[in-house]
GROMACS .gro file of C-alpha atoms in nm:
model
  480
    1MET     CA    1   0.055   0.013  -0.030
    2SER     CA    2   0.126   0.345  -0.081
    3ASP     CA    3   0.123   0.483   0.265
    4LYS     CA    4   0.375   0.196   0.407
    5LYS     CA    5   0.713   0.340   0.486
    6GLN     CA    6   0.999   0.250   0.282
    7LEU     CA    7   1.269  -0.032   0.554
    8THR     CA    8   1.579   0.095   0.560
    9THR     CA    9   1.906   0.009   0.725
   10THR     CA   10   1.977   0.203   1.031
   11SER     CA   11   2.186   0.472   0.879
   12GLY     CA   12   1.857   0.544   0.624
   13ASN     CA   13   1.940   0.332   0.291
   14PRO     CA   14   1.644   0.197   0.197
   15ILE     CA   15   1.680  -0.217   0.116
   16GLY     CA   16   1.577  -0.386  -0.119
   17ASP     CA   17   1.508  -0.747   0.035
   18ASN     CA   18   1.395  -0.847   0.338
   19GLN     CA   19   1.378  -1.183   0.337
   20ASN     CA   20   1.727  -1.400   0.161
   21SER     CA   21   2.057  -1.317   0.292
   22LEU     CA   22   2.375  -1.286   0.004
   23SER     CA   23   2.515  -1.614  -0.024
   24ALA     CA   24   2.708  -1.766  -0.311
   25GLY     CA   25   2.524  -1.986  -0.500
   26ALA     CA   26   2.150  -2.044  -0.342
   27ARG     CA   27   2.295  -2.337  -0.085
   28GLY     CA   28   2.536  -2.108   0.046
   29PRO     CA   29   2.751  -1.996   0.168
   30LEU     CA   30   2.699  -1.687   0.315
   31MET     CA   31   2.888  -1.389   0.172
   32VAL     CA   32   3.034  -1.063   0.451
   33GLN     CA   33   2.923  -0.830   0.315
   34ASP     CA   34   2.601  -0.829   0.390
   35TYR     CA   35   2.610  -0.543   0.625
   36GLN     CA   36   2.172  -0.576   0.683
   37LEU     CA   37   2.294  -0.998   0.760
   38ILE     CA   38   2.587  -0.873   1.048
   39GLU     CA   39   2.342  -0.554   1.184
   40LYS     CA   40   2.062  -0.768   1.204
   41LEU     CA   41   2.245  -1.022   1.397
   42ALA     CA   42   2.461  -0.787   1.580
   43HIS     CA   43   2.216  -0.591   1.718
   44GLN     CA   44   1.975  -0.853   1.817
   45ASN     CA   45   2.304  -0.976   2.053
   46ARG     CA   46   2.290  -0.592   2.229
   47GLU     CA   47   1.907  -0.574   2.272
   48ARG     CA   48   1.875  -0.694   2.582
   49ILE     CA   49   2.115  -0.727   2.932
   50PRO     CA   50   2.209  -0.859   3.129
   51GLU     CA   51   2.063  -1.244   3.030
   52ARG     CA   52   2.041  -1.400   2.733
   53ALA     CA   53   1.855  -1.255   2.437
   54VAL     CA   54   1.745  -1.608   2.342
   55HIS     CA   55   1.723  -1.944   2.600
   56ALA     CA   56   1.762  -1.722   2.879
   57LYS     CA   57   1.600  -2.002   3.159
   58GLY     CA   58   1.799  -2.253   3.163
   59TRP     CA   59   1.977  -2.600   3.314
   60GLY     CA   60   2.317  -2.761   3.368
   61ALA     CA   61   2.523  -3.040   3.472
   62PHE     CA   62   2.814  -3.137   3.405
   63GLY     CA   63   2.950  -3.539   3.260
   64THR     CA   64   3.156  -3.710   3.021
   65LEU     CA   65   3.109  -3.821   2.656
   66THR     CA   66   3.219  -4.235   2.566
   67ILE     CA   67   3.294  -4.276   2.236
   68THR     CA   68   3.159  -4.660   2.162
   69ASN     CA   69   3.221  -4.747   1.831
   70ASP     CA   70   3.472  -4.615   1.559
   71ILE     CA   71   3.399  -4.374   1.358
   72THR     CA   72   3.765  -4.266   1.266
   73GLN     CA   73   3.677  -4.343   0.880
   74TYR     CA   74   3.482  -4.025   0.872
   75SER     CA   75   3.662  -3.807   1.186
   76LYS     CA   76   4.002  -3.729   1.238
   77ALA     CA   77   3.885  -3.541   1.552
   78LYS     CA   78   4.049  -3.682   1.888
   79VAL     CA   79   3.726  -3.731   2.061
   80PHE     CA   80   3.643  -3.991   1.841
   81SER     CA   81   4.005  -4.153   1.788
   82GLU     CA   82   3.913  -4.496   2.046
   83VAL     CA   83   3.629  -4.687   2.177
   84GLY     CA   84   3.653  -4.653   2.567
   85LYS     CA   85   3.755  -4.252   2.524
   86LYS     CA   86   3.632  -4.070   2.796
   87THR     CA   87   3.583  -3.681   2.737
   88ASP     CA   88   3.412  -3.453   2.997
   89MET     CA   89   3.181  -3.184   2.921
   90VAL     CA   90   2.897  -2.977   3.028
   91ALA     CA   91   2.584  -2.959   2.956
   92ARG     CA   92   2.318  -2.656   2.929
   93PHE     CA   93   1.956  -2.707   2.808
   94SER     CA   94   1.734  -2.403   2.857
   95THR     CA   95   1.313  -2.289   2.709
   96VAL     CA   96   1.396  -2.036   2.389
   97ALA     CA   97   1.137  -1.772   2.430
   98GLY     CA   98   1.124  -1.742   2.868
   99GLU     CA   99   1.305  -1.481   3.048
  100ALA     CA  100   1.566  -1.639   3.362
  101GLY     CA  101   1.231  -1.563   3.594
  102ALA     CA  102   0.973  -1.768   3.352
  103ALA     CA  103   0.789  -2.112   3.467
  104ASP     CA  104   0.975  -2.443   3.356
  105ALA     CA  105   0.670  -2.645   3.222
  106GLU     CA  106   0.577  -2.429   2.913
  107ARG     CA  107   0.562  -2.512   2.540
  108ASP     CA  108   0.837  -2.419   2.409
  109VAL     CA  109   1.210  -2.541   2.195
  110ARG     CA  110   1.411  -2.677   2.437
  111GLY     CA  111   1.757  -2.590   2.403
  112PHE     CA  112   2.032  -2.832   2.410
  113SER     CA  113   2.387  -2.677   2.430
  114LEU     CA  114   2.690  -2.926   2.494
  115LYS     CA  115   3.099  -2.823   2.554
  116PHE     CA  116   3.327  -3.098   2.520
  117TYR     CA  117   3.647  -3.007   2.664
  118THR     CA  118   3.889  -3.212   2.429
  119ASP     CA  119   4.213  -3.300   2.414
  120GLU     CA  120   4.271  -2.981   2.087
  121GLY     CA  121   4.031  -2.755   2.278
  122ASN     CA  122   3.668  -2.664   2.242
  123TRP     CA  123   3.442  -2.879   2.071
  124ASP     CA  124   3.060  -2.706   2.094
  125LEU     CA  125   2.753  -2.835   1.967
  126VAL     CA  126   2.498  -2.595   1.998
  127GLY     CA  127   2.121  -2.716   1.937
  128ASN     CA  128   1.745  -2.814   2.017
  129ASN     CA  129   1.532  -3.104   2.105
  130THR     CA  130   1.426  -3.094   1.774
  131PRO     CA  131   1.600  -3.257   1.451
  132VAL     CA  132   1.455  -2.878   1.224
  133PHE     CA  133   1.405  -2.523   1.285
  134PHE     CA  134   1.121  -2.241   1.200
  135VAL     CA  135   1.362  -2.040   1.012
  136ARG     CA  136   1.674  -2.176   0.763
  137ASP     CA  137   1.760  -1.835   0.649
  138ALA     CA  138   1.911  -1.613   0.943
  139TYR     CA  139   1.819  -1.345   0.808
  140LYS     CA  140   1.504  -1.387   0.910
  141PHE     CA  141   1.640  -1.513   1.252
  142PRO     CA  142   1.563  -1.173   1.473
  143ASP     CA  143   1.224  -1.126   1.363
  144PHE     CA  144   1.144  -1.478   1.481
  145ILE     CA  145   1.267  -1.381   1.807
  146HIS     CA  146   1.089  -1.097   1.808
  147THR     CA  147   0.775  -1.289   1.843
  148GLN     CA  148   0.819  -1.435   2.121
  149LYS     CA  149   0.955  -1.216   2.337
  150ARG     CA  150   0.713  -0.955   2.501
  151HIS     CA  151   0.473  -0.731   2.317
  152PRO     CA  152   0.636  -0.336   2.323
  153LYS     CA  153   0.349  -0.148   2.405
  154THR     CA  154   0.117  -0.459   2.636
  155ASN     CA  155   0.470  -0.615   2.776
  156LEU     CA  156   0.283  -1.034   2.711
  157ARG     CA  157   0.348  -1.245   2.472
  158SER     CA  158   0.193  -1.259   2.189
  159SER     CA  159   0.017  -1.507   2.035
  160THR     CA  160  -0.076  -1.270   1.724
  161ALA     CA  161   0.247  -1.226   1.693
  162LYS     CA  162   0.380  -1.574   1.669
  163TRP     CA  163   0.093  -1.664   1.439
  164ASP     CA  164   0.130  -1.363   1.245
  165PHE     CA  165   0.451  -1.428   1.159
  166TRP     CA  166   0.430  -1.830   1.117
  167SER     CA  167   0.161  -1.831   0.874
  168GLN     CA  168   0.378  -1.605   0.686
  169SER     CA  169   0.623  -1.817   0.686
  170PRO     CA  170   0.597  -2.155   0.512
  171GLU     CA  171   0.962  -2.301   0.611
  172SER     CA  172   0.834  -2.339   0.985
  173MET     CA  173   0.513  -2.509   0.914
  174HIS     CA  174   0.713  -2.859   1.053
  175GLN     CA  175   0.878  -2.678   1.368
  176VAL     CA  176   0.546  -2.548   1.475
  177THR     CA  177   0.398  -2.936   1.395
  178ILE     CA  178   0.628  -3.076   1.623
  179LEU     CA  179   0.646  -2.765   1.882
  180MET     CA  180   0.236  -2.795   1.881
  181SER     CA  181   0.241  -3.186   1.942
  182ASP     CA  182   0.324  -3.405   2.282
  183ARG     CA  183   0.683  -3.342   2.227
  184GLY     CA  184   0.655  -2.918   2.225
  185LEU     CA  185   0.579  -2.992   2.555
  186PRO     CA  186   0.851  -3.233   2.814
  187THR     CA  187   0.789  -3.279   3.180
  188ASP     CA  188   1.236  -3.259   3.220
  189VAL     CA  189   1.533  -3.211   3.006
  190ARG     CA  190   1.643  -3.589   3.102
  191HIS     CA  191   1.337  -3.802   2.913
  192ILE     CA  192   1.412  -3.583   2.568
  193ASN     CA  193   1.633  -3.631   2.239
  194GLY     CA  194   1.876  -3.311   2.164
  195TYR     CA  195   1.994  -3.255   1.810
  196GLY     CA  196   2.299  -3.052   1.682
  197SER     CA  197   1.995  -3.004   1.339
  198HIS     CA  198   2.242  -2.803   1.174
  199THR     CA  199   2.423  -3.052   0.880
  200TYR     CA  200   2.775  -3.067   0.998
  201SER     CA  201   3.110  -3.186   0.859
  202LEU     CA  202   3.359  -3.460   0.907
  203ILE     CA  203   3.713  -3.427   0.833
  204ASN     CA  204   3.911  -3.806   0.829
  205ALA     CA  205   4.308  -3.851   0.843
  206GLU     CA  206   4.304  -3.872   0.467
  207GLY     CA  207   4.120  -3.557   0.432
  208GLU     CA  208   3.800  -3.652   0.334
  209ARG     CA  209   3.527  -3.401   0.361
  210VAL     CA  210   3.145  -3.621   0.486
  211TRP     CA  211   2.826  -3.366   0.569
  212CYS     CA  212   2.674  -3.456   0.935
  213LYS     CA  213   2.371  -3.470   1.152
  214PHE     CA  214   2.376  -3.575   1.536
  215HIS     CA  215   2.131  -3.722   1.698
  216PHE     CA  216   2.137  -3.766   2.124
  217LYS     CA  217   1.824  -4.050   2.153
  218THR     CA  218   1.747  -4.033   2.585
  219GLN     CA  219   1.767  -4.368   2.745
  220GLN     CA  220   1.546  -4.246   2.998
  221GLY     CA  221   1.267  -4.269   2.764
  222HIS     CA  222   1.034  -3.919   2.636
  223LYS     CA  223   0.776  -3.807   2.928
  224HIS     CA  224   0.551  -3.486   2.833
  225TYR     CA  225   0.243  -3.287   2.938
  226THR     CA  226  -0.072  -3.203   2.841
  227ASP     CA  227  -0.118  -2.830   2.823
  228GLU     CA  228  -0.382  -2.897   3.079
  229GLU     CA  229  -0.121  -3.113   3.324
  230ALA     CA  230   0.156  -2.806   3.261
  231GLU     CA  231  -0.026  -2.537   3.405
  232GLN     CA  232  -0.078  -2.798   3.720
  233ALA     CA  233   0.286  -2.872   3.779
  234ILE     CA  234   0.351  -2.416   3.719
  235ALA     CA  235   0.071  -2.358   3.985
  236LYS     CA  236   0.253  -2.623   4.202
  237SER     CA  237   0.634  -2.511   4.086
  238ARG     CA  238   0.751  -2.298   3.873
  239GLU     CA  239   1.121  -2.524   3.878
  240THR     CA  240   0.990  -2.841   3.778
  241THR     CA  241   1.280  -2.904   3.532
  242GLN     CA  242   1.529  -2.726   3.799
  243GLU     CA  243   1.408  -2.996   4.037
  244ASP     CA  244   1.435  -3.272   3.835
  245LEU     CA  245   1.755  -3.249   3.675
  246PHE     CA  246   1.911  -3.081   3.974
  247GLY     CA  247   1.699  -3.412   4.263
  248ALA     CA  248   1.812  -3.699   3.982
  249ILE     CA  249   2.142  -3.645   3.974
  250GLU     CA  250   2.215  -3.579   4.328
  251LYS     CA  251   2.043  -3.924   4.406
  252GLY     CA  252   2.279  -4.065   4.143
  253ASP     CA  253   2.008  -4.148   3.895
  254PHE     CA  254   2.226  -3.991   3.624
  255PRO     CA  255   2.096  -3.937   3.301
  256LYS     CA  256   2.244  -4.075   2.952
  257TRP     CA  257   2.173  -3.999   2.628
  258ASN     CA  258   2.281  -4.216   2.307
  259VAL     CA  259   2.513  -4.046   2.025
  260PHE     CA  260   2.479  -4.126   1.681
  261ILE     CA  261   2.542  -3.970   1.308
  262GLN     CA  262   2.391  -3.932   1.030
  263VAL     CA  263   2.661  -3.950   0.707
  264MET     CA  264   2.582  -3.799   0.343
  265THR     CA  265   2.893  -3.751   0.077
  266GLN     CA  266   2.924  -3.503  -0.170
  267VAL     CA  267   2.801  -3.726  -0.405
  268GLN     CA  268   2.473  -3.761  -0.252
  269SER     CA  269   2.431  -3.403  -0.145
  270GLU     CA  270   2.410  -3.347  -0.512
  271THR     CA  271   2.102  -3.555  -0.576
  272PHE     CA  272   1.894  -3.507  -0.234
  273GLU     CA  273   1.576  -3.406  -0.286
  274HIS     CA  274   1.606  -3.132  -0.067
  275ASP     CA  275   1.875  -2.872   0.028
  276PRO     CA  276   2.101  -3.079   0.280
  277PHE     CA  277   2.245  -2.704   0.441
  278ASP     CA  278   1.859  -2.665   0.472
  279ILE     CA  279   1.739  -2.693   0.879
  280THR     CA  280   1.360  -2.715   0.795
  281LYS     CA  281   1.470  -3.028   0.684
  282VAL     CA  282   1.535  -3.344   0.791
  283TRP     CA  283   1.781  -3.615   0.635
  284PRO     CA  284   1.552  -3.995   0.651
  285HIS     CA  285   1.708  -4.264   0.827
  286ALA     CA  286   1.611  -4.560   0.568
  287ASP     CA  287   1.863  -4.309   0.317
  288TYR     CA  288   2.104  -4.243   0.562
  289PRO     CA  289   2.074  -4.425   0.882
  290LEU     CA  290   2.202  -4.361   1.222
  291ILE     CA  291   2.559  -4.437   1.290
  292GLU     CA  292   2.666  -4.515   1.643
  293VAL     CA  293   2.896  -4.326   1.860
  294GLY     CA  294   2.915  -4.347   2.179
  295VAL     CA  295   2.722  -4.228   2.521
  296MET     CA  296   2.658  -3.922   2.686
  297GLU     CA  297   2.669  -3.887   3.082
  298LEU     CA  298   2.549  -3.616   3.319
  299ASN     CA  299   2.649  -3.724   3.672
  300ARG     CA  300   2.796  -3.447   3.797
  301ASN     CA  301   2.553  -3.041   3.946
  302PRO     CA  302   2.749  -2.726   3.939
  303GLN     CA  303   2.823  -2.622   4.273
  304ASN     CA  304   2.709  -2.221   4.214
  305TYR     CA  305   2.476  -2.202   3.895
  306PHE     CA  306   2.618  -1.908   3.841
  307ALA     CA  307   2.967  -1.939   3.752
  308GLU     CA  308   2.898  -2.251   3.560
  309VAL     CA  309   2.555  -2.281   3.379
  310GLU     CA  310   2.541  -1.874   3.373
  311ASN     CA  311   2.870  -1.800   3.306
  312ALA     CA  312   2.889  -2.117   3.013
  313ALA     CA  313   2.920  -1.930   2.694
  314TYR     CA  314   2.860  -2.168   2.308
  315SER     CA  315   2.940  -2.088   2.038
  316PRO     CA  316   2.910  -2.336   1.708
  317SER     CA  317   3.250  -2.110   1.628
  318ASN     CA  318   3.453  -2.370   1.840
  319ILE     CA  319   3.505  -2.647   1.647
  320VAL     CA  320   3.828  -2.919   1.635
  321PRO     CA  321   4.027  -3.044   1.368
  322GLY     CA  322   3.764  -3.322   1.221
  323ILE     CA  323   3.487  -3.170   1.259
  324SER     CA  324   3.410  -2.841   1.066
  325TRP     CA  325   3.074  -2.658   0.959
  326SER     CA  326   2.901  -2.658   0.628
  327PRO     CA  327   2.732  -2.463   0.393
  328ASP     CA  328   2.437  -2.392   0.626
  329LYS     CA  329   2.318  -2.047   0.590
  330MET     CA  330   2.166  -2.080   1.006
  331LEU     CA  331   2.468  -2.243   1.105
  332GLN     CA  332   2.745  -1.981   0.946
  333ALA     CA  333   2.546  -1.666   1.073
  334ARG     CA  334   2.557  -1.872   1.421
  335VAL     CA  335   2.908  -1.897   1.391
  336PHE     CA  336   2.918  -1.556   1.433
  337SER     CA  337   2.603  -1.420   1.600
  338TYR     CA  338   2.697  -1.695   1.934
  339ALA     CA  339   3.045  -1.560   2.015
  340ASP     CA  340   2.954  -1.215   1.932
  341ALA     CA  341   2.594  -1.247   2.264
  342HIS     CA  342   2.924  -1.396   2.492
  343ARG     CA  343   3.147  -1.051   2.435
  344TYR     CA  344   2.851  -0.883   2.498
  345ARG     CA  345   2.690  -1.020   2.748
  346LEU     CA  346   2.954  -1.184   2.923
  347GLY     CA  347   3.328  -0.986   2.849
  348THR     CA  348   3.518  -0.962   2.594
  349HIS     CA  349   3.749  -1.276   2.771
  350TYR     CA  350   3.446  -1.454   2.838
  351GLU     CA  351   3.638  -1.782   2.706
  352HIS     CA  352   3.873  -1.760   2.941
  353LEU     CA  353   3.617  -1.778   3.245
  354PRO     CA  354   3.682  -2.119   3.467
  355VAL     CA  355   3.398  -2.337   3.289
  356ASN     CA  356   3.448  -2.192   2.983
  357ARG     CA  357   3.842  -2.207   2.952
  358PRO     CA  358   3.973  -2.553   2.796
  359LYS     CA  359   4.162  -2.829   2.938
  360SER     CA  360   4.408  -2.834   2.657
  361GLN     CA  361   4.703  -2.512   2.608
  362VAL     CA  362   4.574  -2.191   2.450
  363ASN     CA  363   4.797  -1.938   2.267
  364HIS     CA  364   4.631  -1.645   2.044
  365TYR     CA  365   4.775  -1.252   2.015
  366HIS     CA  366   4.433  -1.104   2.114
  367LYS     CA  367   4.558  -0.804   2.347
  368ASP     CA  368   4.374  -0.609   2.618
  369GLY     CA  369   4.031  -0.494   2.611
  370SER     CA  370   3.790  -0.548   2.864
  371MET     CA  371   3.829  -0.846   3.137
  372ARG     CA  372   4.202  -0.957   3.073
  373PHE     CA  373   4.243  -1.109   3.402
  374PHE     CA  374   4.513  -1.317   3.265
  375ASP     CA  375   4.859  -1.292   3.123
  376ASN     CA  376   4.901  -1.028   2.857
  377PHE     CA  377   5.186  -1.072   2.725
  378HIS     CA  378   5.428  -0.978   3.059
  379GLU     CA  379   5.568  -1.318   3.043
  380ASN     CA  380   5.673  -1.280   2.609
  381PRO     CA  381   5.602  -0.910   2.606
  382ASP     CA  382   5.769  -0.869   2.203
  383ALA     CA  383   5.604  -1.174   2.127
  384TYR     CA  384   5.243  -0.948   2.080
  385TYR     CA  385   5.232  -0.958   1.711
  386GLU     CA  386   5.224  -1.202   1.452
  387PRO     CA  387   5.512  -1.322   1.247
  388ASN     CA  388   5.716  -1.241   1.487
  389SER     CA  389   6.078  -1.293   1.576
  390PHE     CA  390   6.053  -1.372   1.938
  391ASN     CA  391   5.915  -1.783   1.972
  392GLY     CA  392   5.541  -1.643   1.986
  393PRO     CA  393   5.339  -1.899   1.895
  394VAL     CA  394   5.317  -1.983   1.517
  395GLU     CA  395   5.061  -2.177   1.278
  396ASP     CA  396   5.117  -2.532   1.097
  397LYS     CA  397   4.958  -2.576   0.773
  398GLN     CA  398   4.837  -2.969   0.922
  399TYR     CA  399   4.528  -2.830   1.045
  400VAL     CA  400   4.438  -2.615   0.716
  401GLU     CA  401   4.067  -2.808   0.603
  402PRO     CA  402   4.036  -2.922   0.257
  403PRO     CA  403   3.842  -2.742   0.041
  404PHE     CA  404   3.467  -2.760  -0.079
  405PRO     CA  405   3.303  -2.707  -0.375
  406VAL     CA  406   3.146  -2.365  -0.349
  407THR     CA  407   2.874  -2.201  -0.680
  408GLY     CA  408   2.654  -1.926  -0.793
  409ASP     CA  409   2.651  -1.623  -0.823
  410GLY     CA  410   2.626  -1.362  -0.512
  411TYR     CA  411   2.284  -1.308  -0.447
  412ARG     CA  412   1.962  -1.264  -0.245
  413TYR     CA  413   1.836  -1.649  -0.339
  414ASN     CA  414   1.489  -1.658  -0.263
  415HIS     CA  415   1.487  -1.962   0.002
  416ARG     CA  416   1.036  -2.049  -0.030
  417GLU     CA  417   1.111  -2.021  -0.444
  418ASN     CA  418   1.102  -2.457  -0.536
  419ASN     CA  419   1.077  -2.575  -0.159
  420ASP     CA  420   0.852  -2.818  -0.092
  421ASP     CA  421   0.814  -2.698   0.267
  422PHE     CA  422   0.483  -2.899   0.299
  423VAL     CA  423   0.619  -3.269   0.273
  424GLN     CA  424   0.804  -3.350   0.534
  425PRO     CA  425   0.560  -3.212   0.807
  426ARG     CA  426   0.308  -3.420   0.609
  427ALA     CA  427   0.522  -3.679   0.697
  428LEU     CA  428   0.546  -3.675   1.001
  429PHE     CA  429   0.169  -3.549   1.084
  430ASN     CA  430   0.056  -3.926   0.932
  431LEU     CA  431   0.308  -4.108   1.151
  432PHE     CA  432   0.100  -3.955   1.476
  433ASP     CA  433  -0.225  -4.203   1.621
  434ASP     CA  434  -0.521  -4.067   1.609
  435GLY     CA  435  -0.528  -3.975   1.989
  436GLN     CA  436  -0.160  -3.764   1.941
  437LYS     CA  437  -0.331  -3.589   1.652
  438GLU     CA  438  -0.642  -3.444   1.833
  439ARG     CA  439  -0.442  -3.304   2.082
  440LEU     CA  440  -0.227  -3.204   1.809
  441PHE     CA  441  -0.544  -2.974   1.711
  442GLY     CA  442  -0.646  -2.919   2.033
  443ASN     CA  443  -0.290  -2.704   2.157
  444ILE     CA  444  -0.345  -2.532   1.872
  445GLY     CA  445  -0.686  -2.432   1.933
  446ARG     CA  446  -0.604  -2.316   2.233
  447ALA     CA  447  -0.261  -2.100   2.155
  448MET     CA  448  -0.483  -1.933   1.845
  449ASP     CA  449  -0.673  -1.815   2.123
  450GLY     CA  450  -0.762  -1.434   2.081
  451VAL     CA  451  -0.529  -1.384   1.697
  452PRO     CA  452  -0.726  -1.234   1.420
  453ASP     CA  453  -0.916  -1.412   1.177
  454GLU     CA  454  -0.704  -1.330   0.951
  455ILE     CA  455  -0.407  -1.460   1.063
  456VAL     CA  456  -0.618  -1.778   1.155
  457GLU     CA  457  -0.692  -1.828   0.805
  458ARG     CA  458  -0.387  -1.764   0.653
  459GLN     CA  459  -0.224  -2.020   0.907
  460LEU     CA  460  -0.509  -2.240   0.837
  461ALA     CA  461  -0.445  -2.220   0.441
  462LEU     CA  462  -0.110  -2.398   0.556
  463PHE     CA  463  -0.179  -2.646   0.806
  464ASP     CA  464  -0.460  -2.772   0.447
  465LYS     CA  465  -0.162  -2.785   0.248
  466VAL     CA  466  -0.011  -3.053   0.483
  467ASP     CA  467  -0.299  -3.243   0.471
  468PRO     CA  468  -0.648  -3.158   0.467
  469ALA     CA  469  -0.733  -3.351   0.792
  470TYR     CA  470  -0.453  -3.093   0.980
  471GLY     CA  471  -0.658  -2.829   0.918
  472ALA     CA  472  -0.989  -2.984   0.900
  473GLY     CA  473  -0.936  -3.104   1.313
  474VAL     CA  474  -0.789  -2.751   1.404
  475ARG     CA  475  -1.068  -2.577   1.207
  476LYS     CA  476  -1.286  -2.804   1.485
  477ALA     CA  477  -1.074  -2.725   1.783
  478LEU     CA  478  -1.143  -2.355   1.714
  479GLY     CA  479  -1.523  -2.415   1.620
  480ARG     CA  480  -1.564  -2.350   1.318
   0.00000   0.00000   0.00000
């Protein structure tokens, strides 16, 4: 409409495309010249202090990863070097939308973040209890998170904002279906799966790269609340997940997860029916079966929550030789965004806080800055730049990764064009039994209470595209 204002950058420059990031080819990787993307992500990281901008409410514990199967054909990472090898780690689970004081038993995605203190430095895996996500282009991530936070006028969470965004983002259908299903409201975090969600890569000793997804299957089984049960739980305690995790570990009932990977070769990726780097899609297990890796166990509670959980900083930028990234656009943006969020929230040298400090040797040339509470080149004051002639740390070419193919023109590719965002939600919907479907319909109906008809109808049209029975079931729940 003519009365709409022109969207601009913070310096007033008009924006022509606010939907798609700049990438080299339709499958990425992203281009650092995309100032609009960097600005959106950097600004989002600075919107709230001092708690995390997202995943503010969290619960954590320490444990170990034990390797039970040889996967060295895929990765040279020392964490996988031999069967029986144990690596210390710390986990943090969380909700996405709620503030630090929010109730635990809310319908929300659960963050599933892991830091492994390996012999080659820290390896962080930042994922969720779902294998997919709401958006596939990081350019839309700040917009999505805004819909989960409080309305600027009412200071209340807005169902209208959530459904307005989802109804105009068909790529969200897979995650929305999971969120509104039984698994969208777990009783605790011992009874959930975890997923790296993104596509990563593994590199073996011969320099061969394969694409990979990480899976953590709970040994405790799955437990979920209905909406009514969650209301009753919150009425009794807002800290149900903290109580469950802390209490279980304290009495020696250590939660465990079986760890698996899926592997896809470069050749397979070129003929896969979807973009293999699209975080709104899964890889079918029949075609890319789960490969056993090991067992993760949590067996020690933090001694001080603030120092060991609140100060814990996870970022997919932390990788080790043999584990790396992929052209996944969301992953590439998070490599920047998560570390930047920690620099803002905790300080310049956040990775030297005890819970984040690697157990391997650390040598770098980052000088000065706030929180420089460790050696600041006073032991070797001449070696504060690189290259130098004073025995400072040096690079080692053996750790340079092999190349991966990149093709295409730099452009803001429309990620919704020629992309079937309904086939996988349809397959998921058809896996539900009648009881699960009825609860799904009811959960959505209650979550849409008070949402304007125009938005509801737009969302119902998306449900219809997944399966006419999906749309019909939600209409019935809404009394339409």
